[in-house]
CSV table of C-alpha atoms in Angstrom, one decimal:
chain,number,residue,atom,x,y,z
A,123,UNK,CA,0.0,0.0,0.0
A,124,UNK,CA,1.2,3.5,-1.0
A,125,UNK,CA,2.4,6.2,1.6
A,126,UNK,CA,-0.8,8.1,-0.1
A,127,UNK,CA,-3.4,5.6,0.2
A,128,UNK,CA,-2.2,5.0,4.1
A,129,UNK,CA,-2.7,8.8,4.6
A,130,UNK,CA,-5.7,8.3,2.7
A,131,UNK,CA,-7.7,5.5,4.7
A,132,UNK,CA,-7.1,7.6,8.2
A,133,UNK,CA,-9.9,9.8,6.8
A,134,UNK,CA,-11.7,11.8,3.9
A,135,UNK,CA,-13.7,14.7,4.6
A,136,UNK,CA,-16.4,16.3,2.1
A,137,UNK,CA,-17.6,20.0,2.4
A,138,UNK,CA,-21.4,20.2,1.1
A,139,UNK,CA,-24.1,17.4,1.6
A,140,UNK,CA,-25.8,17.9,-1.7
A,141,UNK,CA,-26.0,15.7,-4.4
A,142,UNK,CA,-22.4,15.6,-5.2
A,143,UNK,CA,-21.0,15.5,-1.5
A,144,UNK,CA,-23.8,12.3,-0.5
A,145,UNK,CA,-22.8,11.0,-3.6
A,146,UNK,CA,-19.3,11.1,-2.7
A,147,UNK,CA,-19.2,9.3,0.5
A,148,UNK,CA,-22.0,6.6,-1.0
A,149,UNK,CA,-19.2,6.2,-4.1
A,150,UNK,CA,-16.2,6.0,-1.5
A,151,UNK,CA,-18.0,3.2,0.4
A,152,UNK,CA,-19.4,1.4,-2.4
A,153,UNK,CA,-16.0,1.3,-3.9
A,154,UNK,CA,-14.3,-0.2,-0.9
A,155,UNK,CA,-13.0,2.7,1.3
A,156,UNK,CA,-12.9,1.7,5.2
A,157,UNK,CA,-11.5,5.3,6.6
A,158,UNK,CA,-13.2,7.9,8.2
A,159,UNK,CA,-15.6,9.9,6.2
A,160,UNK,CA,-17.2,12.8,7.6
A,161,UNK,CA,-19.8,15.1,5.2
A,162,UNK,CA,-20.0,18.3,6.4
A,163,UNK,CA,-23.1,20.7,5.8
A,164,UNK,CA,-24.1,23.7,6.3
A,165,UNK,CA,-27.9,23.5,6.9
A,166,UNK,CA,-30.0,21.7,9.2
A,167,UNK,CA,-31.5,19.3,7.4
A,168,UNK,CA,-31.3,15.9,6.3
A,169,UNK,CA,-29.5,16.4,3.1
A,170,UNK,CA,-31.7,16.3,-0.1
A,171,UNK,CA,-32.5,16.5,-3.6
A,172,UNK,CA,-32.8,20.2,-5.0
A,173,UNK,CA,-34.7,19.0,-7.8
A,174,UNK,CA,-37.9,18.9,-6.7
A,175,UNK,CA,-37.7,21.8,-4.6
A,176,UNK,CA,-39.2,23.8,-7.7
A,177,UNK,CA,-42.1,21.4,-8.1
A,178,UNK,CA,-43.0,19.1,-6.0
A,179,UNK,CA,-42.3,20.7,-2.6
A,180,UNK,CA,-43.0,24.2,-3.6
A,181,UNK,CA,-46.5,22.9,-4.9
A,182,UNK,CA,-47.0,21.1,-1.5
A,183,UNK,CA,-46.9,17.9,-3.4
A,184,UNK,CA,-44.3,16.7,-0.9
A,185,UNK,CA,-42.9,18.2,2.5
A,186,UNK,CA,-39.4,17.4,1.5
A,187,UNK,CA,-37.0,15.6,-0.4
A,188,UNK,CA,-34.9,13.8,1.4
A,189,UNK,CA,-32.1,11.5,-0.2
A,190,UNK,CA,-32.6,7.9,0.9
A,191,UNK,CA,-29.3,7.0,2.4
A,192,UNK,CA,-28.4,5.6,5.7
A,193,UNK,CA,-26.0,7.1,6.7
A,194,UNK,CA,-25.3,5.6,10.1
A,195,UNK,CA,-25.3,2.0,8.2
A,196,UNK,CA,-22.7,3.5,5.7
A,197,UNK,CA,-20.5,4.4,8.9
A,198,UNK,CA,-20.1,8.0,7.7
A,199,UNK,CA,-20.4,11.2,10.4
A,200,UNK,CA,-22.9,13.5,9.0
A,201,UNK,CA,-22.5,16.6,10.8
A,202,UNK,CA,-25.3,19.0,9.6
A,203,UNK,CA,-25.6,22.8,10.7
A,204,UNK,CA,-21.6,22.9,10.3
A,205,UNK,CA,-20.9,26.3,7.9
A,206,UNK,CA,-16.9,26.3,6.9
A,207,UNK,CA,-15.5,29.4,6.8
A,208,UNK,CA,-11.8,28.9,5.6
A,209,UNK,CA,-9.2,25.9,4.6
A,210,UNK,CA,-5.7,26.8,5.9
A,211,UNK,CA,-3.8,23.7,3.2
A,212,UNK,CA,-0.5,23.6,5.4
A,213,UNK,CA,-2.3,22.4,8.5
A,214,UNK,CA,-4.7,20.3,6.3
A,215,UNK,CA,-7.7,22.0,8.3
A,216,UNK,CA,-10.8,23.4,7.5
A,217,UNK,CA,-12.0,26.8,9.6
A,218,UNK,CA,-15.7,26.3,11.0
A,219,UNK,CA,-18.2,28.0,13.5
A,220,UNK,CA,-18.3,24.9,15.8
A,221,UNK,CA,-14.2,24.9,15.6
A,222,UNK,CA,-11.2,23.3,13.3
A,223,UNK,CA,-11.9,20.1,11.3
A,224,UNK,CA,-8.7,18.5,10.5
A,225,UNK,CA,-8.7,16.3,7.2
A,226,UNK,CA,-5.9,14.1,5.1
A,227,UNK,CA,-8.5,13.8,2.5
A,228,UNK,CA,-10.4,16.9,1.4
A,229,UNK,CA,-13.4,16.9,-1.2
A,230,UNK,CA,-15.1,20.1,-2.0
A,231,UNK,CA,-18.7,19.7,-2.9
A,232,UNK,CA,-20.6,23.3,-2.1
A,233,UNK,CA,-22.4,23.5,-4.8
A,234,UNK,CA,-23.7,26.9,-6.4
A,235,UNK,CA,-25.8,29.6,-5.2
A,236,UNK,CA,-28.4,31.6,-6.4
A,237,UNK,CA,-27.7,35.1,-8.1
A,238,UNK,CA,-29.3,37.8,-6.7
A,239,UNK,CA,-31.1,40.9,-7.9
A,240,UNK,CA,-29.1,44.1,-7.4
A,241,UNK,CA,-31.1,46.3,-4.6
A,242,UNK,CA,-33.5,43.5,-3.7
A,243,UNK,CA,-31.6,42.5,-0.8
A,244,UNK,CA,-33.9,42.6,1.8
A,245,UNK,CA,-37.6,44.0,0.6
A,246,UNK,CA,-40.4,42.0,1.6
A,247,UNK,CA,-42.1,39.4,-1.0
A,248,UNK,CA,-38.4,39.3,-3.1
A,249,UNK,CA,-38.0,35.3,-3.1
A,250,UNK,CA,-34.7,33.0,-4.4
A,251,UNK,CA,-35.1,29.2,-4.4
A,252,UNK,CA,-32.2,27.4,-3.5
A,253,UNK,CA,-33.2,25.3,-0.1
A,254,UNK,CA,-35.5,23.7,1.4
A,255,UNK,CA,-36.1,26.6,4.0
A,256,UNK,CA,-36.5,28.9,0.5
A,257,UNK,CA,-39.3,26.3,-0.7
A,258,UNK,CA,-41.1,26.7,2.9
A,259,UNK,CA,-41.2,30.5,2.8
A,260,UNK,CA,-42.4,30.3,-0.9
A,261,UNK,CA,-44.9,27.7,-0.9
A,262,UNK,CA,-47.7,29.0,1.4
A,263,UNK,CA,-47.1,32.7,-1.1
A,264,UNK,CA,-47.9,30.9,-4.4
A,265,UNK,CA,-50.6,29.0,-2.6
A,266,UNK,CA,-52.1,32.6,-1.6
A,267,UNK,CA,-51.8,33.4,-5.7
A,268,UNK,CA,-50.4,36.6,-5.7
A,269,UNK,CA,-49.8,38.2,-9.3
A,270,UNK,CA,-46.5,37.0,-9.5
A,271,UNK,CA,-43.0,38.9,-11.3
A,272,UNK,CA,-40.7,36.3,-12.2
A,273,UNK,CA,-36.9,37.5,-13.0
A,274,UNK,CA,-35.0,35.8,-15.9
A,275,UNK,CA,-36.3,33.5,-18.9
A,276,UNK,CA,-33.6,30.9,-18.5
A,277,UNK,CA,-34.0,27.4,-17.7
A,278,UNK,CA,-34.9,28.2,-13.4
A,279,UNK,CA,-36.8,31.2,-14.8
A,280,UNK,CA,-39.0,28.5,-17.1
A,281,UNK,CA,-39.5,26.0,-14.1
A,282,UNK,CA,-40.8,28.9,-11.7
A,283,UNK,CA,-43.0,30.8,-13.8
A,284,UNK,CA,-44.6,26.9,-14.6
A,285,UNK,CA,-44.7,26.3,-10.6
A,286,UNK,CA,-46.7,29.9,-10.4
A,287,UNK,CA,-49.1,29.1,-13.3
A,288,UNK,CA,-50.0,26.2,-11.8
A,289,UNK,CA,-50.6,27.2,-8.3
A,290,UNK,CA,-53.0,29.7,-9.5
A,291,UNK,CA,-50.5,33.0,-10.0
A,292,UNK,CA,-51.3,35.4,-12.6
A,293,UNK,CA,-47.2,35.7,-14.0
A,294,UNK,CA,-45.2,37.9,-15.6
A,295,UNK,CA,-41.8,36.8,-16.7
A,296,UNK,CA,-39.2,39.5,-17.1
A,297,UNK,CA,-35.9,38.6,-19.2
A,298,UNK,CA,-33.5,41.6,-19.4
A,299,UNK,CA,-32.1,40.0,-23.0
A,300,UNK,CA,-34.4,40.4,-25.7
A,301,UNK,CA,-35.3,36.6,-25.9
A,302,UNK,CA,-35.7,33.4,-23.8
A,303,UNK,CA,-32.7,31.1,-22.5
A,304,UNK,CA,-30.2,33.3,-24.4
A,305,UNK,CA,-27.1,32.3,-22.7
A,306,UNK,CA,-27.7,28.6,-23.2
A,307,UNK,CA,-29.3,28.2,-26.6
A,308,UNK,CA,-29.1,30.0,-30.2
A,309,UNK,CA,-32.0,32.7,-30.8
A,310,UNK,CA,-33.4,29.9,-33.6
A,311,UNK,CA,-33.5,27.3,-31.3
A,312,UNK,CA,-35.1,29.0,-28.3
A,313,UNK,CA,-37.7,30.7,-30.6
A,314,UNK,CA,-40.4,28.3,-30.5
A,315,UNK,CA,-40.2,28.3,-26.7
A,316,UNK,CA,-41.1,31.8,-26.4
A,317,UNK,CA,-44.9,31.0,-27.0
A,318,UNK,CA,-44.8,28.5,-24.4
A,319,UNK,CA,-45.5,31.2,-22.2
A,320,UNK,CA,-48.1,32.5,-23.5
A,321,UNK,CA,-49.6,29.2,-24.4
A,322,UNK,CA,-49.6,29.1,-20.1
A,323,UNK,CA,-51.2,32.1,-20.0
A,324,UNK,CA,-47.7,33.5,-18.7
A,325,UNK,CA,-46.8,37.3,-20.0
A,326,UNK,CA,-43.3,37.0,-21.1
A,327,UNK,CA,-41.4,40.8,-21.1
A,328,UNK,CA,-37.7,40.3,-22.9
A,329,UNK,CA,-35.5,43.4,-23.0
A,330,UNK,CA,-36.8,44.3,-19.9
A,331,UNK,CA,-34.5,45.6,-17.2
A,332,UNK,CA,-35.3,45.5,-13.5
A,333,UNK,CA,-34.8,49.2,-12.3
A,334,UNK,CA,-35.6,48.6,-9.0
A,335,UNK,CA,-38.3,46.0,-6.5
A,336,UNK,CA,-40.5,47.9,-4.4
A,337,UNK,CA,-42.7,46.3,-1.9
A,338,UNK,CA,-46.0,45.2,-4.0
A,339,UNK,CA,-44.0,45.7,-7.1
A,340,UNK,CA,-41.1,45.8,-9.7
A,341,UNK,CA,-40.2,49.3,-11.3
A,342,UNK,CA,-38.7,48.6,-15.2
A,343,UNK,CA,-35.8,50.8,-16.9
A,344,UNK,CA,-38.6,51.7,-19.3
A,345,UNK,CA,-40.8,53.4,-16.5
A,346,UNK,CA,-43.3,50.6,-16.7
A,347,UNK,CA,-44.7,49.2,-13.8
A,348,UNK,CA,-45.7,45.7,-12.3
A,349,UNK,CA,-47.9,45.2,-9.3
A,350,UNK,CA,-45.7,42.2,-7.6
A,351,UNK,CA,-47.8,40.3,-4.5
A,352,UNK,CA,-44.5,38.2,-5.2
A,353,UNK,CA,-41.3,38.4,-7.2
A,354,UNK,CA,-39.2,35.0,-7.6
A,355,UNK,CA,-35.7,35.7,-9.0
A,356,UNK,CA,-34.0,33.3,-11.1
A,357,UNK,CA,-30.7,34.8,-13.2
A,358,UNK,CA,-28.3,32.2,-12.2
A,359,UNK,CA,-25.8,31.2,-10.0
A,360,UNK,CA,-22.6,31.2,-9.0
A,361,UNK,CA,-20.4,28.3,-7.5
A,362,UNK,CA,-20.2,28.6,-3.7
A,363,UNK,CA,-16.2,28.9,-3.3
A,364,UNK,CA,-16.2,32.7,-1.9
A,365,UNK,CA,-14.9,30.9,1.3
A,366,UNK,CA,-11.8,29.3,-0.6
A,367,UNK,CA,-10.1,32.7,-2.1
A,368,UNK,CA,-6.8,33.2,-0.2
A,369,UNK,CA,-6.8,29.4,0.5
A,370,UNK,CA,-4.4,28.6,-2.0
A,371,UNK,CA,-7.1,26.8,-4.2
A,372,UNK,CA,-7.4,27.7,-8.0
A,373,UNK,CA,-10.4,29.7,-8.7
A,374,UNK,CA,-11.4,30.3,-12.4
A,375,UNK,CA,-13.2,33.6,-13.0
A,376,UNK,CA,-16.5,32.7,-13.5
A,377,UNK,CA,-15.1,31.5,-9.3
A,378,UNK,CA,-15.6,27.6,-10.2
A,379,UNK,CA,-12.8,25.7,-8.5
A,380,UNK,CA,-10.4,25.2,-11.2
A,381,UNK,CA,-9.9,20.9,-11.4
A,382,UNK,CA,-8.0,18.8,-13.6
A,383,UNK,CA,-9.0,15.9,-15.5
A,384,UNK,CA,-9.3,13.9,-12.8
A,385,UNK,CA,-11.1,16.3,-10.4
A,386,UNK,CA,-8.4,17.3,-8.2
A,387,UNK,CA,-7.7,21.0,-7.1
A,388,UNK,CA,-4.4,22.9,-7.5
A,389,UNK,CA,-3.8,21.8,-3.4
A,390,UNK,CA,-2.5,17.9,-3.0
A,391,UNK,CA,-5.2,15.6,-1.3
A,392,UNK,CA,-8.0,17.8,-2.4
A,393,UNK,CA,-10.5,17.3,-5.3
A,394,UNK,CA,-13.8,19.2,-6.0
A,395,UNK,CA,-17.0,18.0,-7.8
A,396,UNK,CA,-20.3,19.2,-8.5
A,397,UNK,CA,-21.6,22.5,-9.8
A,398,UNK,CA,-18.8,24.0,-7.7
A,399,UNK,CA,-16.1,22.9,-10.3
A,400,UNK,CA,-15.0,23.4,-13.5
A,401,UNK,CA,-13.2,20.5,-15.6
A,402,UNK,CA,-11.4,20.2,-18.6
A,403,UNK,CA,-13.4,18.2,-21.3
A,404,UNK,CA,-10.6,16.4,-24.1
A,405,UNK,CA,-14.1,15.5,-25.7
A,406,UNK,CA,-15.0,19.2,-26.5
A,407,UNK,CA,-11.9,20.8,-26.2
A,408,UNK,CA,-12.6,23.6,-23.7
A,409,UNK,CA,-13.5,23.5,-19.9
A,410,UNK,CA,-16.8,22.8,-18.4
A,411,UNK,CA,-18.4,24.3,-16.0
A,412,UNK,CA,-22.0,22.0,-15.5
A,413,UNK,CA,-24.7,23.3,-13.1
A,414,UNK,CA,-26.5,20.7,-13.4
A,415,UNK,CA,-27.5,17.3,-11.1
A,416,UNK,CA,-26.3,15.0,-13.3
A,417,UNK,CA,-23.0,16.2,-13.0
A,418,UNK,CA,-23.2,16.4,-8.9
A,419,UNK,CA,-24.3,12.0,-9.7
A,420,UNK,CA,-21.6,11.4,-11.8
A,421,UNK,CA,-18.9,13.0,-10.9
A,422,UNK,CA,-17.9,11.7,-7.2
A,423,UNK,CA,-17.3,8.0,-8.6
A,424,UNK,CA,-14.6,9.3,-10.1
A,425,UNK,CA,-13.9,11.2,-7.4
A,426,UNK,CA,-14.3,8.1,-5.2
A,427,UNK,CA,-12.1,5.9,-7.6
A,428,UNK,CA,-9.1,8.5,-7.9
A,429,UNK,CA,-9.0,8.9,-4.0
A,430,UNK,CA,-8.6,5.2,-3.5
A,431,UNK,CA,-6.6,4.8,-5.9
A,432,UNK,CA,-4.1,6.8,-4.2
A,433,UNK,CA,-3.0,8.1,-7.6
A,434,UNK,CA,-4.8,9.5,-10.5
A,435,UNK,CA,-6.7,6.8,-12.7
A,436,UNK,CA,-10.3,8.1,-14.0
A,437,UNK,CA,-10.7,10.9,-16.4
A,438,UNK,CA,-13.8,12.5,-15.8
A,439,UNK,CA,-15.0,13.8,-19.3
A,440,UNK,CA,-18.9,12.7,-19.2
A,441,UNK,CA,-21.3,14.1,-22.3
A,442,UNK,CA,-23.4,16.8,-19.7
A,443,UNK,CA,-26.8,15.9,-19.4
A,444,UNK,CA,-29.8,17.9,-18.2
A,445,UNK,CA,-33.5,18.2,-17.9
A,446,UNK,CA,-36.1,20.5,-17.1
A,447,UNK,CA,-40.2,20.2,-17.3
A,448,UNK,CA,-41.9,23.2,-17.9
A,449,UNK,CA,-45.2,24.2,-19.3
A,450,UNK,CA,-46.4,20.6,-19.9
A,451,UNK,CA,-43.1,19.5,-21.8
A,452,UNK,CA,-40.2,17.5,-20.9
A,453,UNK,CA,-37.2,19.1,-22.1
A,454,UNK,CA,-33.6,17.1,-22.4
A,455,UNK,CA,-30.7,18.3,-23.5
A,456,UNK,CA,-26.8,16.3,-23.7
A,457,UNK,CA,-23.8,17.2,-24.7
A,458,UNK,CA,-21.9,20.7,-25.9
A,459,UNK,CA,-23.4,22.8,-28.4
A,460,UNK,CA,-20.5,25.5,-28.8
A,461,UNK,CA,-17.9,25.1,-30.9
A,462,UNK,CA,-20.5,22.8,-33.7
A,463,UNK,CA,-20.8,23.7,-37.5
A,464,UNK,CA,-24.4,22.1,-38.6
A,465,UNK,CA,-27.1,22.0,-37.0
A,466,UNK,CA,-30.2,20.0,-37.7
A,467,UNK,CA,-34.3,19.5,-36.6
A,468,UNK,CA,-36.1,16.3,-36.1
A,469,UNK,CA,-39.5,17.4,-36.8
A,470,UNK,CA,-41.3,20.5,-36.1
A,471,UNK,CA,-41.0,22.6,-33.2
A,472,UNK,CA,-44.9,23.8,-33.6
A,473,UNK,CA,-45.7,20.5,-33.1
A,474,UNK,CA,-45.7,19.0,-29.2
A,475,UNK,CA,-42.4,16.8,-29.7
A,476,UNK,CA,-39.5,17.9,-31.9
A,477,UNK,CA,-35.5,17.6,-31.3
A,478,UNK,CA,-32.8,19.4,-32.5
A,479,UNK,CA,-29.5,18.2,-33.2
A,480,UNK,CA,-25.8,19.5,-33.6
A,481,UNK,CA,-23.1,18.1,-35.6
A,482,UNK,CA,-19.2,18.9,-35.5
A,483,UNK,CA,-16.9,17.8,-38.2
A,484,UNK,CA,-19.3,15.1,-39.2
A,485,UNK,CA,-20.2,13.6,-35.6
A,486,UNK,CA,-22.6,14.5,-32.7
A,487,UNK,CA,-22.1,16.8,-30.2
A,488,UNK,CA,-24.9,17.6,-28.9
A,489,UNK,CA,-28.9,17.2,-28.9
A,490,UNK,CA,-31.8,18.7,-27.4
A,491,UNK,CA,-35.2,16.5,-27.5
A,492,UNK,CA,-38.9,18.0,-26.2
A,493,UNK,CA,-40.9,15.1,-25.7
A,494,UNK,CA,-38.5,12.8,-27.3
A,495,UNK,CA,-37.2,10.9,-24.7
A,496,UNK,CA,-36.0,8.4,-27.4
A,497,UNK,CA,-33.7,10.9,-29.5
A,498,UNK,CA,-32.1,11.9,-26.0
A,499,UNK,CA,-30.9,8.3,-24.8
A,500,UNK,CA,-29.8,7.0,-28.8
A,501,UNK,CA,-28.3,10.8,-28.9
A,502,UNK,CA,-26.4,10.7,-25.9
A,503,UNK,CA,-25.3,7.1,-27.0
A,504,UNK,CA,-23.8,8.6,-30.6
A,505,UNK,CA,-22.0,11.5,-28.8
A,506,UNK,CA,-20.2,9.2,-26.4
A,507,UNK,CA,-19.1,7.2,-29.4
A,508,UNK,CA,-17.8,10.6,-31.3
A,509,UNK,CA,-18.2,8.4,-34.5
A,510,UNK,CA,-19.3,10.0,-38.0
A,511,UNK,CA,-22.9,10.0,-38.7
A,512,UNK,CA,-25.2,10.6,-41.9
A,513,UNK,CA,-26.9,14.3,-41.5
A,514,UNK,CA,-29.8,12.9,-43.9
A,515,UNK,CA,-31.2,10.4,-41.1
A,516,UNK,CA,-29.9,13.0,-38.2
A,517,UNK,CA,-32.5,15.2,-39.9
A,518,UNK,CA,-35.7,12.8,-40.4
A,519,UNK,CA,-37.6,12.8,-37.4
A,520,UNK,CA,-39.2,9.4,-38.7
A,521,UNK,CA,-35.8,7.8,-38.3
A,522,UNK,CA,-34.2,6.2,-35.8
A,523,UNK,CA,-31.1,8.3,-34.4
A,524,UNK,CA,-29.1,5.3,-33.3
A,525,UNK,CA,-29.7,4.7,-37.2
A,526,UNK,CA,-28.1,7.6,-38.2
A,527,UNK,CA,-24.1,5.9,-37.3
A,528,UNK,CA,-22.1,5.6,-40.3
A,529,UNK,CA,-20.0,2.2,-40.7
């Protein structure tokens, strides 16, 4: 056994009990470890799924949702309520409110957090939706059915103003770009989206800058005016590292922990995972940076593997895969647009199901698939594979994608 793996077995500790920091400790077991783990986070609660905390619990459809792990039985200590503060690398401990936490093994697993509006800090009926705690203070508003402002068209944007609708919330959606999900998806593609909306009896604003939030309502750059009873903000987020500058660990500037390929930090004996990290991707040629939960389930086996290990031996280069429902549809989308140079429909987006695909050099990169569940898994398959494929079948929607490989 290696010097490192002996250092390694006396004890791993994880910062952040979301999805990638359970994960993590699950993956370590699973995979053999027999050291210490400890899972540090920094609420009260029994960790669990963020998911749903736009749907199901917000709608009251459930009171929580709580991962199904025991913990006890997997032998790790889950101390909850524990907020770190600092890591100080040359004493391999980590700074908290309840007092030092020395580690030999350090995984960072914080997550992201929300994006708030500028001066709404602080005036009543201005809502985020993060945790569980932001899901309790929401719920009983929507179920009151205020007319509801919701900040930013993107993907979170799309998922709250659905929640609203269907609590009973007369919505208005605000988007300070002049169309819907325009950091994430070419204007042509996100076009036939923008009557969703309205199709929910939503009012979508785009070009429309927040001036200020009032109490009761939003003031626009334009001068116009919206009566708020609630206003739910979702621009996006930032990866939770603020605590880590001055620590020694690499930030990037979007301030994503900057990992290598195999999802350790510039510190030895520390890796990072999850939305809070960054990775570079051989596959697409740039670094990643994926907010998304599939990430946070995929992404501490490698974690797991490499620390027992006790040197470097998975890559971590996954195709990114997401989802989001809103307005009735099931929207998937894997892989990495950027960088493609065709890009082709399957079917037609007035239609209830249609996909869209992108090519690069001849091969898939990436696909997004409303209410085609089937182009999404064959897609995904055909991406992994990077082999050629024929753009004639890619682009008839009656065809099988899988069919589309060349050879």
């Amino acid at each position: 056994m290696s010097e490192q793996t002996e250092q390694t077995q006396s004890g791993v500790v994880i910062v952040g009990a979301g999805m990638a920091g359970v994960q993590t400790a699950v993956a370590l077991r699973e995979q053999g470890f027999r050291g210490p783990v400890t899972l540090l986070g920094a609420e009260p609660h029994q960790p669990y799924d963020r998911p749903p905390l736009s749907k199901a619990v917000l709608l009251g459809k459930a009171e929580d949702s709580a991962f199904d792990v025991d913990f006890e039985g997997l032998d790790v200590e889950l101390r909850l309520g524990v907020e770190v503060t600092g890591l100080r690398a040359a004493d391999r401990e980590l700074d908290t409110e309840a007092g030092p936490v020395p580690y030999e093994v350090l995984v960072l697993a914080t997550g992201a957090q929300p994006l708030t509006l500028p001066g709404s800090e602080g005036v009543p009926g201005v809502h985020l939706l993060r945790t569980l705690d932001d899901a309790a203070r929401l719920r009983p508003v929507l179920a009151a059915a205020p007319e509801t402002v919701v900040v930013g068209a993107g993907w979170i944007g799309a998922e709250f103003a659905t929640a609203a609708r269907e609590a009973g919330c007369a919505v208005t959606v605000v988007e300070a770009a002049d169309r819907v999900l325009a950091g994430a998806l070419p204007a042509e593609v996100a076009a036939p989206m923008t009557r969703w909306y309205e199709e929910a009896g939503a009012v979508l604003l785009t070009g429309a800058k927040v001036a200020s939030v009032e109490p009761g309502r939003v003031l626009l750059a334009d001068g116009r005016e919206l009566a708020a009873g609630a206003v739910v903000v979702g621009i996006g987020a930032r990866p939770a590292t603020r605590w880590l500058e001055g620590s020694g660990i690499e930030l990037g500037p979007e301030g994503a922990v900057t990992a290598d390929a195999y999802l350790r930090t510039s510190l030895p004996g520390v890796y990072a995972v999850g939305d809070c990290a960054s990775f570079p991707s051989a596959r697409y040629g740039t670094r990643l940076l994926v907010h998304h939960w599939d990430n946070a389930l995929q992404g501490p086996r490698v974690v797991a593997a490499n620390i027992l290990m006790g040197a470097p031996a998975q890559v971590y280069d996954p195709v990114p895969y997401f989802w989001s429902e809103q307005f009735g549809r099931f929207v998937q989308y894997a892989g990495h647009h950027a960088g493609a140079d065709e890009l082709l429909w399957r079917g037609d987006p007035a239609e209830a199901a249609w996909s869209v695909c992108w090519l690069r050099a001849g091969a898939l990169v990436a696909v997004l698939a409303v209410g085609r569940p089937r182009d999404l898994a064959q897609g995904r398959k055909l991406i992994e594979t990077g082999a050629p494929v024929d753009p004639a079948k890619i682009a008839d929607s009656a065809a099988p994608l899988k069919s589309a490989l060349v050879g």
